[in-house]
Amino acid sequence: MTWIARALAVLALFATPLAAQDSEMPPQPRTDRVILSTTAGDIVVAIETERAPITAANFLRYVDEKRFDGIVFYRAMRLDWDEQPNGLIQAGTQYDPDRTLPPIAHEPTSQTGVLHKRGTLSMARYAPGTATGDFSILLRALPSMDADPDKADPDRQAGFAAFGHVVEGMDVVEAIHAMPTDPDKGDGWMKGQMLAEPVKIVTARRVDAD
């Protein structure tokens, strides 16, 4: 066998497994994209309809029924540890009876696998199972928001329900997070986290919607 034939034979040994590996790549979980068109710019999000079906369906119902049109990002929570900026921004219907739908069942991250990372969308709530039409977008990973079955506190065991992530527009998220807050607005531990001038979501639409 000539050296050329030997070289070709070696290449064939490497090429076959790579081709087989490519063909065996698992499909990515299904997501639906939504554009949040705000007065500060557009934020495009991917909603985890396959991994977090209950929470995703709830969010998309608000979108499809135009219940998010005209709501605002009203809160910027700022954390002073780790890489900056850190914390989250929050928007939603704020229990407006004309906009807010009934609470949904809680989907813990231990069940969905959708974790709280940079750009993650997560439902705001009081007790598990009380989430309605308010959600947050994270600036950095916050694993403390994930479900932790080993915790003694039932609230920490449940964590928060993550259901999507930002695919475009994190610069807009960061710009909203950096806007001035009013030191006198907000109740309890959220005092001082309310934006002085909330940012309106003009429209929320699926990417493939007419």
JSON list of N, CA and C in Angstrom, two decimals, residues 7 34 67 70-71 141 150-151 156 168 173 187-189:
[
{"chain": "A", "resi": 7, "resn": "ALA", "atom": "N", "xyz": [-2.72, 7.08, 4.01]},
{"chain": "A", "resi": 7, "resn": "ALA", "atom": "CA", "xyz": [-3.26, 8.32, 4.54]},
{"chain": "A", "resi": 7, "resn": "ALA", "atom": "C", "xyz": [-4.76, 8.39, 4.36]},
{"chain": "A", "resi": 34, "resn": "VAL", "atom": "N", "xyz": [-40.89, 35.16, 20.81]},
{"chain": "A", "resi": 34, "resn": "VAL", "atom": "CA", "xyz": [-41.78, 36.30, 21.02]},
{"chain": "A", "resi": 34, "resn": "VAL", "atom": "C", "xyz": [-40.93, 37.57, 21.02]},
{"chain": "A", "resi": 67, "resn": "ARG", "atom": "N", "xyz": [-52.66, 40.66, 26.28]},
{"chain": "A", "resi": 67, "resn": "ARG", "atom": "CA", "xyz": [-52.75, 41.14, 27.65]},
{"chain": "A", "resi": 67, "resn": "ARG", "atom": "C", "xyz": [-51.46, 41.83, 28.10]},
{"chain": "A", "resi": 70, "resn": "GLY", "atom": "N", "xyz": [-49.03, 47.18, 26.52]},
{"chain": "A", "resi": 70, "resn": "GLY", "atom": "CA", "xyz": [-49.24, 48.33, 27.40]},
{"chain": "A", "resi": 70, "resn": "GLY", "atom": "C", "xyz": [-48.79, 48.14, 28.83]},
{"chain": "A", "resi": 71, "resn": "ILE", "atom": "N", "xyz": [-48.37, 46.91, 29.22]},
{"chain": "A", "resi": 71, "resn": "ILE", "atom": "CA", "xyz": [-47.81, 46.73, 30.57]},
{"chain": "A", "resi": 71, "resn": "ILE", "atom": "C", "xyz": [-46.42, 47.33, 30.62]},
{"chain": "A", "resi": 141, "resn": "ALA", "atom": "N", "xyz": [-26.58, 34.62, 36.16]},
{"chain": "A", "resi": 141, "resn": "ALA", "atom": "CA", "xyz": [-27.07, 33.37, 36.72]},
{"chain": "A", "resi": 141, "resn": "ALA", "atom": "C", "xyz": [-27.39, 33.55, 38.20]},
{"chain": "A", "resi": 150, "resn": "ASP", "atom": "N", "xyz": [-33.19, 19.57, 48.49]},
{"chain": "A", "resi": 150, "resn": "ASP", "atom": "CA", "xyz": [-32.48, 19.29, 49.73]},
{"chain": "A", "resi": 150, "resn": "ASP", "atom": "C", "xyz": [-32.69, 20.37, 50.79]},
{"chain": "A", "resi": 151, "resn": "LYS", "atom": "N", "xyz": [-33.32, 21.48, 50.44]},
{"chain": "A", "resi": 151, "resn": "LYS", "atom": "CA", "xyz": [-33.54, 22.55, 51.41]},
{"chain": "A", "resi": 151, "resn": "LYS", "atom": "C", "xyz": [-34.69, 22.19, 52.35]},
{"chain": "A", "resi": 156, "resn": "ARG", "atom": "N", "xyz": [-37.85, 27.28, 49.17]},
{"chain": "A", "resi": 156, "resn": "ARG", "atom": "CA", "xyz": [-36.57, 27.05, 48.49]},
{"chain": "A", "resi": 156, "resn": "ARG", "atom": "C", "xyz": [-36.58, 25.71, 47.76]},
{"chain": "A", "resi": 168, "resn": "GLU", "atom": "N", "xyz": [-32.19, 37.82, 21.70]},
{"chain": "A", "resi": 168, "resn": "GLU", "atom": "CA", "xyz": [-31.73, 39.11, 21.18]},
{"chain": "A", "resi": 168, "resn": "GLU", "atom": "C", "xyz": [-32.22, 40.21, 22.11]},
{"chain": "A", "resi": 173, "resn": "VAL", "atom": "N", "xyz": [-32.21, 44.89, 27.93]},
{"chain": "A", "resi": 173, "resn": "VAL", "atom": "CA", "xyz": [-32.43, 44.45, 29.31]},
{"chain": "A", "resi": 173, "resn": "VAL", "atom": "C", "xyz": [-31.47, 45.19, 30.25]},
{"chain": "A", "resi": 187, "resn": "ASP", "atom": "N", "xyz": [-42.73, 48.22, 48.40]},
{"chain": "A", "resi": 187, "resn": "ASP", "atom": "CA", "xyz": [-43.07, 47.80, 49.76]},
{"chain": "A", "resi": 187, "resn": "ASP", "atom": "C", "xyz": [-42.05, 46.80, 50.29]},
{"chain": "A", "resi": 188, "resn": "GLY", "atom": "N", "xyz": [-41.79, 46.88, 51.59]},
{"chain": "A", "resi": 188, "resn": "GLY", "atom": "CA", "xyz": [-40.91, 45.92, 52.24]},
{"chain": "A", "resi": 188, "resn": "GLY", "atom": "C", "xyz": [-39.53, 45.89, 51.63]},
{"chain": "A", "resi": 189, "resn": "TRP", "atom": "N", "xyz": [-39.03, 44.67, 51.39]},
{"chain": "A", "resi": 189, "resn": "TRP", "atom": "CA", "xyz": [-37.67, 44.53, 50.88]},
{"chain": "A", "resi": 189, "resn": "TRP", "atom": "C", "xyz": [-37.53, 44.97, 49.43]}
]
